[in-house]
Structure formats: structure tokens, C-alpha cells
PDB file of C-alpha atoms in Angstrom:
ATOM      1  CA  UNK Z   1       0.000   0.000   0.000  1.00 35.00           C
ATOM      2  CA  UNK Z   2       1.883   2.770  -1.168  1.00 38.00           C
ATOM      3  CA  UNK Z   3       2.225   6.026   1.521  1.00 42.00           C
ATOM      4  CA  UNK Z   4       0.498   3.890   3.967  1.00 44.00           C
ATOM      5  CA  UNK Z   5       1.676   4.672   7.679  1.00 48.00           C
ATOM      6  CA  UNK Z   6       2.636   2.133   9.845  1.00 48.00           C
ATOM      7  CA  UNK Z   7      -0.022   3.231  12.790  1.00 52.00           C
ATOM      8  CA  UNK Z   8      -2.476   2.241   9.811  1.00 58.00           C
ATOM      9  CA  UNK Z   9      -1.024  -1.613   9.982  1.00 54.00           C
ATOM     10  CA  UNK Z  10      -1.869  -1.599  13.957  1.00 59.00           C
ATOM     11  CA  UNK Z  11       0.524  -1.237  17.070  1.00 61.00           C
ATOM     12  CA  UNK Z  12       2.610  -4.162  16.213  1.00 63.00           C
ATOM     13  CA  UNK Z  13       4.281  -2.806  12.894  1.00 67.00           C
ATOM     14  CA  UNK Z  14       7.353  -0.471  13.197  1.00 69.00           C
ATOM     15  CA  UNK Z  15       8.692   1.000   9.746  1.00 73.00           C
ATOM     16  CA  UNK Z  16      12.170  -0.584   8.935  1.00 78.00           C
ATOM     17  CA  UNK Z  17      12.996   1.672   5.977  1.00 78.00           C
ATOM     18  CA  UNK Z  18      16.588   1.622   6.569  1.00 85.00           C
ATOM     19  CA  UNK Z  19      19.023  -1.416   4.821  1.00 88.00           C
ATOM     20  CA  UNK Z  20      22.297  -1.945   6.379  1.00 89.00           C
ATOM     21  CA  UNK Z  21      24.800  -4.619   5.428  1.00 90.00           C
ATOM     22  CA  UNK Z  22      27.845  -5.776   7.184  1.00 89.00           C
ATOM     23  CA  UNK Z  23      30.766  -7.774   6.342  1.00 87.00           C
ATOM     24  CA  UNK Z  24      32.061  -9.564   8.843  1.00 87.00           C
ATOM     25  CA  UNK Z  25      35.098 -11.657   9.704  1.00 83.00           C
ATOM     26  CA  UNK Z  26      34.582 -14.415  12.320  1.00 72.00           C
ATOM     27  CA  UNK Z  27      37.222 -14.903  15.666  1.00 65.00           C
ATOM     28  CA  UNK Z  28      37.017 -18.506  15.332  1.00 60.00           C
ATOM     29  CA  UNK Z  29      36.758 -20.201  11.064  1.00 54.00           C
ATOM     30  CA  UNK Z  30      36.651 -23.788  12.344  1.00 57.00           C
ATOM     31  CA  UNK Z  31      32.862 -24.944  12.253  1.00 53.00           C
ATOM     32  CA  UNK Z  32      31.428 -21.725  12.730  1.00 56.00           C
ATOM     33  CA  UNK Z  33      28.665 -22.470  10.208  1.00 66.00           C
ATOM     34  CA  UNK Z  34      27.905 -25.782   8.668  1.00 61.00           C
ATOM     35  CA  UNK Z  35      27.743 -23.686   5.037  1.00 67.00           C
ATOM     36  CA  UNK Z  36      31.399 -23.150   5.144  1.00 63.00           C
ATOM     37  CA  UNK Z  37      31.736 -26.704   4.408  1.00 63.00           C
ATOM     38  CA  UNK Z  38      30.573 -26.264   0.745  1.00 67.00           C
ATOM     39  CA  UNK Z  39      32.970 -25.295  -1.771  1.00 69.00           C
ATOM     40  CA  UNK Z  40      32.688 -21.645  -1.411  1.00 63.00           C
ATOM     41  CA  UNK Z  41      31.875 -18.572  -2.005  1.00 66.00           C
ATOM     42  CA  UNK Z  42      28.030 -20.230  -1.800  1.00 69.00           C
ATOM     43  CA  UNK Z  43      24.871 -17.664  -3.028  1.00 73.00           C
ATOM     44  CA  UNK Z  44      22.094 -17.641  -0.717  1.00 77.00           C
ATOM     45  CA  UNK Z  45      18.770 -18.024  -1.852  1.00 73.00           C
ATOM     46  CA  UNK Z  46      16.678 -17.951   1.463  1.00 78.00           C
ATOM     47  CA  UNK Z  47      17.169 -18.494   4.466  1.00 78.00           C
ATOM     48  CA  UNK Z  48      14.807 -19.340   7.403  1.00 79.00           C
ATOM     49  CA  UNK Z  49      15.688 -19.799  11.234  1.00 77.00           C
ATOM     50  CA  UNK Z  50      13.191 -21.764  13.492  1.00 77.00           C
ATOM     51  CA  UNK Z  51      13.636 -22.482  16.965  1.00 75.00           C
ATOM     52  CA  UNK Z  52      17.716 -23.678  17.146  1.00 76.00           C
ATOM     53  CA  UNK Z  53      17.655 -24.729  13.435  1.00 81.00           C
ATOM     54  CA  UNK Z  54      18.920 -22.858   9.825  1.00 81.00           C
ATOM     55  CA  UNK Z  55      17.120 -23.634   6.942  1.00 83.00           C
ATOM     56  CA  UNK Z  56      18.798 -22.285   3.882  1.00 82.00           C
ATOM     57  CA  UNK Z  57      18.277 -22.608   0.054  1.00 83.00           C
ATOM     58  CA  UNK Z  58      22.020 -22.025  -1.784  1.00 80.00           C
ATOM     59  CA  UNK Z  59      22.613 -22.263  -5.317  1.00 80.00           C
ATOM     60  CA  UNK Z  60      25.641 -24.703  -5.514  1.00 73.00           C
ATOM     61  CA  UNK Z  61      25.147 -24.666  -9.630  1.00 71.00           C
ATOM     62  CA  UNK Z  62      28.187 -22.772 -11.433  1.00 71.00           C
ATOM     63  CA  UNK Z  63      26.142 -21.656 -13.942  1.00 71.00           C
ATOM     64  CA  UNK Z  64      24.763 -17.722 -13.083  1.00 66.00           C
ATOM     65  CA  UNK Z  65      22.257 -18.168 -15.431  1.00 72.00           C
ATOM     66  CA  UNK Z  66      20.667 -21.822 -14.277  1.00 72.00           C
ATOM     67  CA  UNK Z  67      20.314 -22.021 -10.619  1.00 67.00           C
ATOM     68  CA  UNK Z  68      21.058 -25.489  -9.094  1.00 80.00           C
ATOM     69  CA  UNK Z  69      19.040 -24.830  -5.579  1.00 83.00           C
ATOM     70  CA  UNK Z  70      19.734 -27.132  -2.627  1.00 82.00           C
ATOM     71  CA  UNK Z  71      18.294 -27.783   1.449  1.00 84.00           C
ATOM     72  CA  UNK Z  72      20.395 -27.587   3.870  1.00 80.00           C
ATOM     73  CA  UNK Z  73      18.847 -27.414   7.429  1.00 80.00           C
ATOM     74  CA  UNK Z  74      21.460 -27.649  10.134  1.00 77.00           C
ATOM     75  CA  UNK Z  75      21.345 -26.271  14.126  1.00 76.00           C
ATOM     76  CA  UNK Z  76      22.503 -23.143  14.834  1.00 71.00           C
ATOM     77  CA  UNK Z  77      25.670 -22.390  16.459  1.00 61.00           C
ATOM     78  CA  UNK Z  78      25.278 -19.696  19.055  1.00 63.00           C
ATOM     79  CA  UNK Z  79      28.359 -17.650  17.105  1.00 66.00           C
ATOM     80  CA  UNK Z  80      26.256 -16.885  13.990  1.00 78.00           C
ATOM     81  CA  UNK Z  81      25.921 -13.688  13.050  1.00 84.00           C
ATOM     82  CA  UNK Z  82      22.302 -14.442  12.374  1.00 84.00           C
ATOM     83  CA  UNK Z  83      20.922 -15.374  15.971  1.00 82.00           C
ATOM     84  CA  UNK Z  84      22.578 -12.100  16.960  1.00 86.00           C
ATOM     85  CA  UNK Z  85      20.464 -10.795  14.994  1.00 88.00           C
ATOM     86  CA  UNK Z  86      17.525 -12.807  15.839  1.00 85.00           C
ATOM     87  CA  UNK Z  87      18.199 -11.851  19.328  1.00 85.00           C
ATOM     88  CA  UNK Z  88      17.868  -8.336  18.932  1.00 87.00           C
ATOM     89  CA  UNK Z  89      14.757  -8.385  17.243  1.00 87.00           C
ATOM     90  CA  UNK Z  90      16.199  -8.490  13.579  1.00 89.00           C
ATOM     91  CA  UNK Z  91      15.233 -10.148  10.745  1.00 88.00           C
ATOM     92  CA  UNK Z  92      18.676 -11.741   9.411  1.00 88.00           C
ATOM     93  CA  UNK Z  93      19.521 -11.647   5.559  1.00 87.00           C
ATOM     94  CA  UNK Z  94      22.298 -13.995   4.737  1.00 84.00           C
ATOM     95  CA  UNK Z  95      24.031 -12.555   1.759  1.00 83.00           C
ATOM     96  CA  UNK Z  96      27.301 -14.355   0.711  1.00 79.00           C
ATOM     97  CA  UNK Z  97      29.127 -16.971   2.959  1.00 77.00           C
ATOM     98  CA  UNK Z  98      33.124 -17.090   2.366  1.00 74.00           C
ATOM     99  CA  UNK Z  99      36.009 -18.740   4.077  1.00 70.00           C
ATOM    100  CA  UNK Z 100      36.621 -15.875   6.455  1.00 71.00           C
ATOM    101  CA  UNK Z 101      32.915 -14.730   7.171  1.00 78.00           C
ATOM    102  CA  UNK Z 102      29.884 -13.767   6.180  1.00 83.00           C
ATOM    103  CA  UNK Z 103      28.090 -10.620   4.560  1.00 87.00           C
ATOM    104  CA  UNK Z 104      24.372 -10.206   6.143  1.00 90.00           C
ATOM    105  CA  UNK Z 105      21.960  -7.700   6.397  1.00 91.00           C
ATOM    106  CA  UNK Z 106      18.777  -6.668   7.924  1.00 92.00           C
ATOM    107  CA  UNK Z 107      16.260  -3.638   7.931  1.00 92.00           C
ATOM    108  CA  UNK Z 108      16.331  -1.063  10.770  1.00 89.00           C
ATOM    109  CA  UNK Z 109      13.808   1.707  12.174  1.00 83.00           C
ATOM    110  CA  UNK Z 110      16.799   4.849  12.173  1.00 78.00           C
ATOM    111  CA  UNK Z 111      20.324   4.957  11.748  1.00 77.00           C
ATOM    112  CA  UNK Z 112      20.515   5.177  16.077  1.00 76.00           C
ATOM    113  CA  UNK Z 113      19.871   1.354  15.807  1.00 84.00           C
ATOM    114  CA  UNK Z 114      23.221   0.220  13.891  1.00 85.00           C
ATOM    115  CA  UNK Z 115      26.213   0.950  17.161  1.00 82.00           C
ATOM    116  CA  UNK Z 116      24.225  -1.065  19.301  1.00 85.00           C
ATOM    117  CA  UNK Z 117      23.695  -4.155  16.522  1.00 89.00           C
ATOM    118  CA  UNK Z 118      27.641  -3.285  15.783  1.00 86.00           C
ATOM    119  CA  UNK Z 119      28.690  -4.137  19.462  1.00 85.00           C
ATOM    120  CA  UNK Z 120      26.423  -6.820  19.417  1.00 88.00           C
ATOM    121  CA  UNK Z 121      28.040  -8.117  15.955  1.00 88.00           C
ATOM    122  CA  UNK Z 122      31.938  -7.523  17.455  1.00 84.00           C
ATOM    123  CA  UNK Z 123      31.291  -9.958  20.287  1.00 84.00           C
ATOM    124  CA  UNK Z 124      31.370 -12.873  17.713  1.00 82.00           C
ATOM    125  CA  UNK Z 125      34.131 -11.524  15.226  1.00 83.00           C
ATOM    126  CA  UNK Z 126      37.253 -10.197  14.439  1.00 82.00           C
ATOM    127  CA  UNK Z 127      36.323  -7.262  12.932  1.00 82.00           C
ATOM    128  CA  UNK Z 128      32.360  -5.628  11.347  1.00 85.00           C
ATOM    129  CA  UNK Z 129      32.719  -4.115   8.515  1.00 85.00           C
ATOM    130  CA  UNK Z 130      29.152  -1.361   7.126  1.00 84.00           C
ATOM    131  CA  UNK Z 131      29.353  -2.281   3.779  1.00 84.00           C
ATOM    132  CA  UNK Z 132      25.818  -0.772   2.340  1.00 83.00           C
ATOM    133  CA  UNK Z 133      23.220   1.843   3.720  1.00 81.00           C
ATOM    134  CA  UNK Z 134      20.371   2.208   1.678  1.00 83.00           C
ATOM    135  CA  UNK Z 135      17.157   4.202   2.664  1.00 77.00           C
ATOM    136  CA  UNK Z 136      13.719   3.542   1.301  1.00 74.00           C
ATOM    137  CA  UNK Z 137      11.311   6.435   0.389  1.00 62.00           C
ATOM    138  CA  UNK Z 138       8.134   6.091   2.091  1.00 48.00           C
ATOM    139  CA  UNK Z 139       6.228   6.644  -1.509  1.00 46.00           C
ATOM    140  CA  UNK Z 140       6.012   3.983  -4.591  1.00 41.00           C
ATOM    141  CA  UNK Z 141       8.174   6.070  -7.235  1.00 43.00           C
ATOM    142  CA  UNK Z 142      10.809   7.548  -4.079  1.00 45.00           C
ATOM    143  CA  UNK Z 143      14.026   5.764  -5.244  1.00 54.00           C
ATOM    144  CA  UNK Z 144      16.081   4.193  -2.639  1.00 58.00           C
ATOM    145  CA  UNK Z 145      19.436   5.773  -1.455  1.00 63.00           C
ATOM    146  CA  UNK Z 146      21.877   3.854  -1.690  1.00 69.00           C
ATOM    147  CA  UNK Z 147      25.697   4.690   0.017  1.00 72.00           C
ATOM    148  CA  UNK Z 148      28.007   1.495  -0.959  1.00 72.00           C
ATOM    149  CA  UNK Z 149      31.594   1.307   1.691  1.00 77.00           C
ATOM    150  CA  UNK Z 150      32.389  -1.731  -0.200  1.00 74.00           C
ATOM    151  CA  UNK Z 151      34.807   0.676  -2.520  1.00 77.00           C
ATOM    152  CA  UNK Z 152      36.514   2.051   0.801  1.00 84.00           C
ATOM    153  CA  UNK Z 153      40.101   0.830   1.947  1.00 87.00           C
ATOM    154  CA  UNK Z 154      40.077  -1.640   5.083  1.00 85.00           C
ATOM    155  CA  UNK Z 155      41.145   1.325   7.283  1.00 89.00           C
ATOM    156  CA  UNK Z 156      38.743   3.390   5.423  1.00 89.00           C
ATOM    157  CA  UNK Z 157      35.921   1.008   6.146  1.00 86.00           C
ATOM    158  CA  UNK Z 158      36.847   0.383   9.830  1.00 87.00           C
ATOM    159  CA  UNK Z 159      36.652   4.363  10.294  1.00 90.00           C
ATOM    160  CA  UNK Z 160      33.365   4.446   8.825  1.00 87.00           C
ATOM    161  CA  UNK Z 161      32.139   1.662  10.534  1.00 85.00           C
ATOM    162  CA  UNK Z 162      32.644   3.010  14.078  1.00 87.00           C
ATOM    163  CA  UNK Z 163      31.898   6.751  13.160  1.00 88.00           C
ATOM    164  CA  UNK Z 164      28.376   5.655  12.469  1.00 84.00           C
ATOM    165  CA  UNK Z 165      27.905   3.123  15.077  1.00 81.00           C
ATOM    166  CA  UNK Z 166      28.709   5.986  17.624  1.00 84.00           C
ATOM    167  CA  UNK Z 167      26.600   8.453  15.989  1.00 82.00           C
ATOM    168  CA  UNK Z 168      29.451  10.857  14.577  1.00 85.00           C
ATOM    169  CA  UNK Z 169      27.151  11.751  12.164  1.00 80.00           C
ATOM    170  CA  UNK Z 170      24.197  12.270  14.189  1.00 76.00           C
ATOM    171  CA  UNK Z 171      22.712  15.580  15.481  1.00 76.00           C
ATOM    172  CA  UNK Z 172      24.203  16.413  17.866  1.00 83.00           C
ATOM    173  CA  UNK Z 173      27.139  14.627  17.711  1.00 84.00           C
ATOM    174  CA  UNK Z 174      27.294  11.416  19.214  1.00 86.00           C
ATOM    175  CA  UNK Z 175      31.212  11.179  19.729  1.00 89.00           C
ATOM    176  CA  UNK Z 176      34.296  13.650  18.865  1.00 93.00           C
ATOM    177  CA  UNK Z 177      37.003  12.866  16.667  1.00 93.00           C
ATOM    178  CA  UNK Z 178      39.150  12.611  19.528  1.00 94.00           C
ATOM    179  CA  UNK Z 179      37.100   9.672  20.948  1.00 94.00           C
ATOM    180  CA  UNK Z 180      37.060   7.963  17.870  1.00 93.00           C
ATOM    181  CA  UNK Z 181      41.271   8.027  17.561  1.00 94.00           C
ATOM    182  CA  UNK Z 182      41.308   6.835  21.230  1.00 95.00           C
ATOM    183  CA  UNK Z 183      39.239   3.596  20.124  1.00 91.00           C
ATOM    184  CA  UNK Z 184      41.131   3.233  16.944  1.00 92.00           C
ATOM    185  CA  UNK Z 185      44.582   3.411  18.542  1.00 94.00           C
ATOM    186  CA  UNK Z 186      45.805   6.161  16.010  1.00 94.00           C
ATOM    187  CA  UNK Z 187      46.065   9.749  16.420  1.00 94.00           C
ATOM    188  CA  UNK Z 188      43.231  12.653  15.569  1.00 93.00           C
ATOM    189  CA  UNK Z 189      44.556  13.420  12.424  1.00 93.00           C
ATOM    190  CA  UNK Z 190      45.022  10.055  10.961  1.00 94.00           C
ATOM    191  CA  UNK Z 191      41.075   9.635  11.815  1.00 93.00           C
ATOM    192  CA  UNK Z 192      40.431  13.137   9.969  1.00 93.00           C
ATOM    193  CA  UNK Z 193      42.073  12.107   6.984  1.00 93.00           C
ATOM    194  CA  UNK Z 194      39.971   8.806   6.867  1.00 91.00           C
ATOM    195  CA  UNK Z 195      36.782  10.537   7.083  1.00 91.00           C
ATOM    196  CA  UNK Z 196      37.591  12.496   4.903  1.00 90.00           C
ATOM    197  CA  UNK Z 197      38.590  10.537   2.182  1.00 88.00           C
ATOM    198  CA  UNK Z 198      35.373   8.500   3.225  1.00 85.00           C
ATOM    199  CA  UNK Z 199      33.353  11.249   2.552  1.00 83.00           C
ATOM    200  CA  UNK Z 200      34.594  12.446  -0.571  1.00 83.00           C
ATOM    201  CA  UNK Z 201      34.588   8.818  -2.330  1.00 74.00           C
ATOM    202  CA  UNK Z 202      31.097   8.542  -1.312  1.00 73.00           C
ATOM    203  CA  UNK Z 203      29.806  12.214  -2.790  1.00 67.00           C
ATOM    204  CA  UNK Z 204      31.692  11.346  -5.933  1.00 65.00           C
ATOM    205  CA  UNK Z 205      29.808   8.421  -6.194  1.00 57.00           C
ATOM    206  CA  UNK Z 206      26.568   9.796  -5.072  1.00 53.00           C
ATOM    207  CA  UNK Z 207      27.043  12.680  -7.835  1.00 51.00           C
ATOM    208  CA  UNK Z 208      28.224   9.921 -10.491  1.00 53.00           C
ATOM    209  CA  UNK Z 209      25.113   8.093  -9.574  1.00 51.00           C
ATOM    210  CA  UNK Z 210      23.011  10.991 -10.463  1.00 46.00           C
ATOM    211  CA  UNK Z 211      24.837  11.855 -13.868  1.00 46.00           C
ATOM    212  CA  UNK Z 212      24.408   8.563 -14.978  1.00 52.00           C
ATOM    213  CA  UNK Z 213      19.985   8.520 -14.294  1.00 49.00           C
TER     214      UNK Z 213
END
């Protein structure tokens, strides 16, 4: 129903207009999740998690353009990124499983939501990568926004990453560039920089993107 407000769906609906996707690199690669045994990367069709058990559909085919869809339903190990999710309140998306992690997503209410699923994320892996923002309008023919940190540098990416999920961007400000070097071990400057090469590959792109529609 297009423009429809939430209150109109009852008191149990909460608008989750906000896509965020994470890369992330798990502490421990032995057996964290039972997909890893396929020969990977593996594409993830759908996924389903009821009770203590993953149900997932991969395409194991080789082909891009003829999918070859298996089953696989397999308990959950309490590391997976999705039952953090779950756990929260999230609705996991399983995006691409590789040899060092995952890449998942899930819709949020606001962008005040992401530190706290962050922290949540970083007590299961090595390091969370944001990879992908994208907000939905609220009308039909609104076209999504999209910000992609999948072009950023690793450093790039972890500056990002925790600027957001402390609400740098926020206003007011939810930390100081000062806090932010303290947590990444390097000095205030070295954190400037980062942003700011941050935010000037992501308005080139954003102004690219509109050239090219």
C-alpha cells in the first residue's frame, strides 16, 4: 500500500525503511557455520531460522544463469551472526558466505539502531565491517538511497564503521574525533584524513550516480 503509515497496519508494525549490510570476519573459522563446508563462495537463496535450526536454500550450480538450488537445514551455532540478529529483534539476511565470514543484512527503524547491533556483531568476530546503507522512500516512485563502503580501503571502512555506530554523524554529535582516535589506537589526524577521504569517495559516487539517471 503505497504512503500507507505504519499506525495504519496496527501497534505491532514499526517501519524498517533503513538497509544496512555488514561484512564480517569471524574470531574462530573452524565450524562456525555448517555452510562453510561447501565449496565456497556459496549464493544464498533464502534463508529461514526456526527455533535452534537454519534452513537455507544455496545455489551450488556454477552456472549464473541456471540455478542449481539445494536444502540444507542444520542447528545453529550460538556464534552466527544471524541469531545475533535474531536476538535483537532483527530479521537476518544472509548474503554471501566465504572462508573468512559472512556478509548479512537486515532492515532497521533509524540509523541510532546500527552501534548497538555493531557491538552486538563484534562480540562474535574479528572485525564488522558497514558495507551498504540504503534508505527507502516512504512513496512507490521515491528511489532508494543507496551509500556502498564496499569501494573504501580496510582502514577506510573500519573508520566508517565506528563513526556511524557511535553516531558521529548524528545531530548532535554522538562522539568527537578525539574519541574515535582513542578507540582506533591512532592519532586525531590520521582519523580526519579517513573521514575524509570517506566522505569524498562517497559524494563522488553519489554525484556519479546521479549523472548517470
Amino acid at each position: 500500500m503505497a504512503g500507507a503509515s505504519t499506525n495504519e497496519f496496527g501497534p505491532y508494525v514499526t517501519d524498517c525503511s533503513l538497509w544496512v549490510e555488514f561484512r564480517i570476519e569471524l574470531i574462530d573459522q573452524e565450524g562456525w557455520c555448517p555452510l562453510a563446508s561447501l565449496d565456497l563462495p556459496v549464493r544464498i537463496v533464502r534463508q529461514h531460522v526456526r527455533d535452534e535450526t537454519c534452513i537455507v536454500h544455496v545455489d551450488v550450480g556454477d552456472d549464473p544463469d541456471t540455478a542449481s538450488v539445494v536444502q540444507i537445514s542444520v542447528e545453529c551455532d550460538r556464534r552466527c551472526a544471524c541469531n545475533v540478529m535474531i536476538d535483537e529483534g532483527y530479521v537476518p539476511h544472509l548474503k554471501a558466505v566465504g572462508e573468512d565470514g559472512v556478509v548479512i543484512g537486515t532492515y532497521l527503524s533509524d540509523r541510532s539502531a546500527i552501534g548497538d547491533l555493531v557491538r552486538d556483531l563484534e562480540a562474535i568476530s574479528r572485525q564488522v565491517s558497514l558495507r551498504r546503507l540504503t534508505r527507502h522512500g516512504s512513496e512507490s516512485d521515491v528511489d532508494p538511497i543507496t551509500i556502498d563502503l564496499s569501494t573504501l580501503t580496510e582502514k577506510q571502512q573500519e573508520a566508517a564503521t565506528l563513526a556511524v555506530a557511535k553516531g558521529y554523524y548524528e545531530q548532535p554529535r554522538g562522539t568527537t574525533v578525539d574519541q574515535l582516535a582513542d578507540e582506533l589506537d591512532i592519532s586525531k589526524s590520521a582519523v580526519s584524513q579517513r573521514l575524509s577521504a570517506v566522505e569524498s569517495k562517497l559524494a563522488t559516487a553519489a554525484f556519479d550516480d546521479c549523472a548517470s539517471s
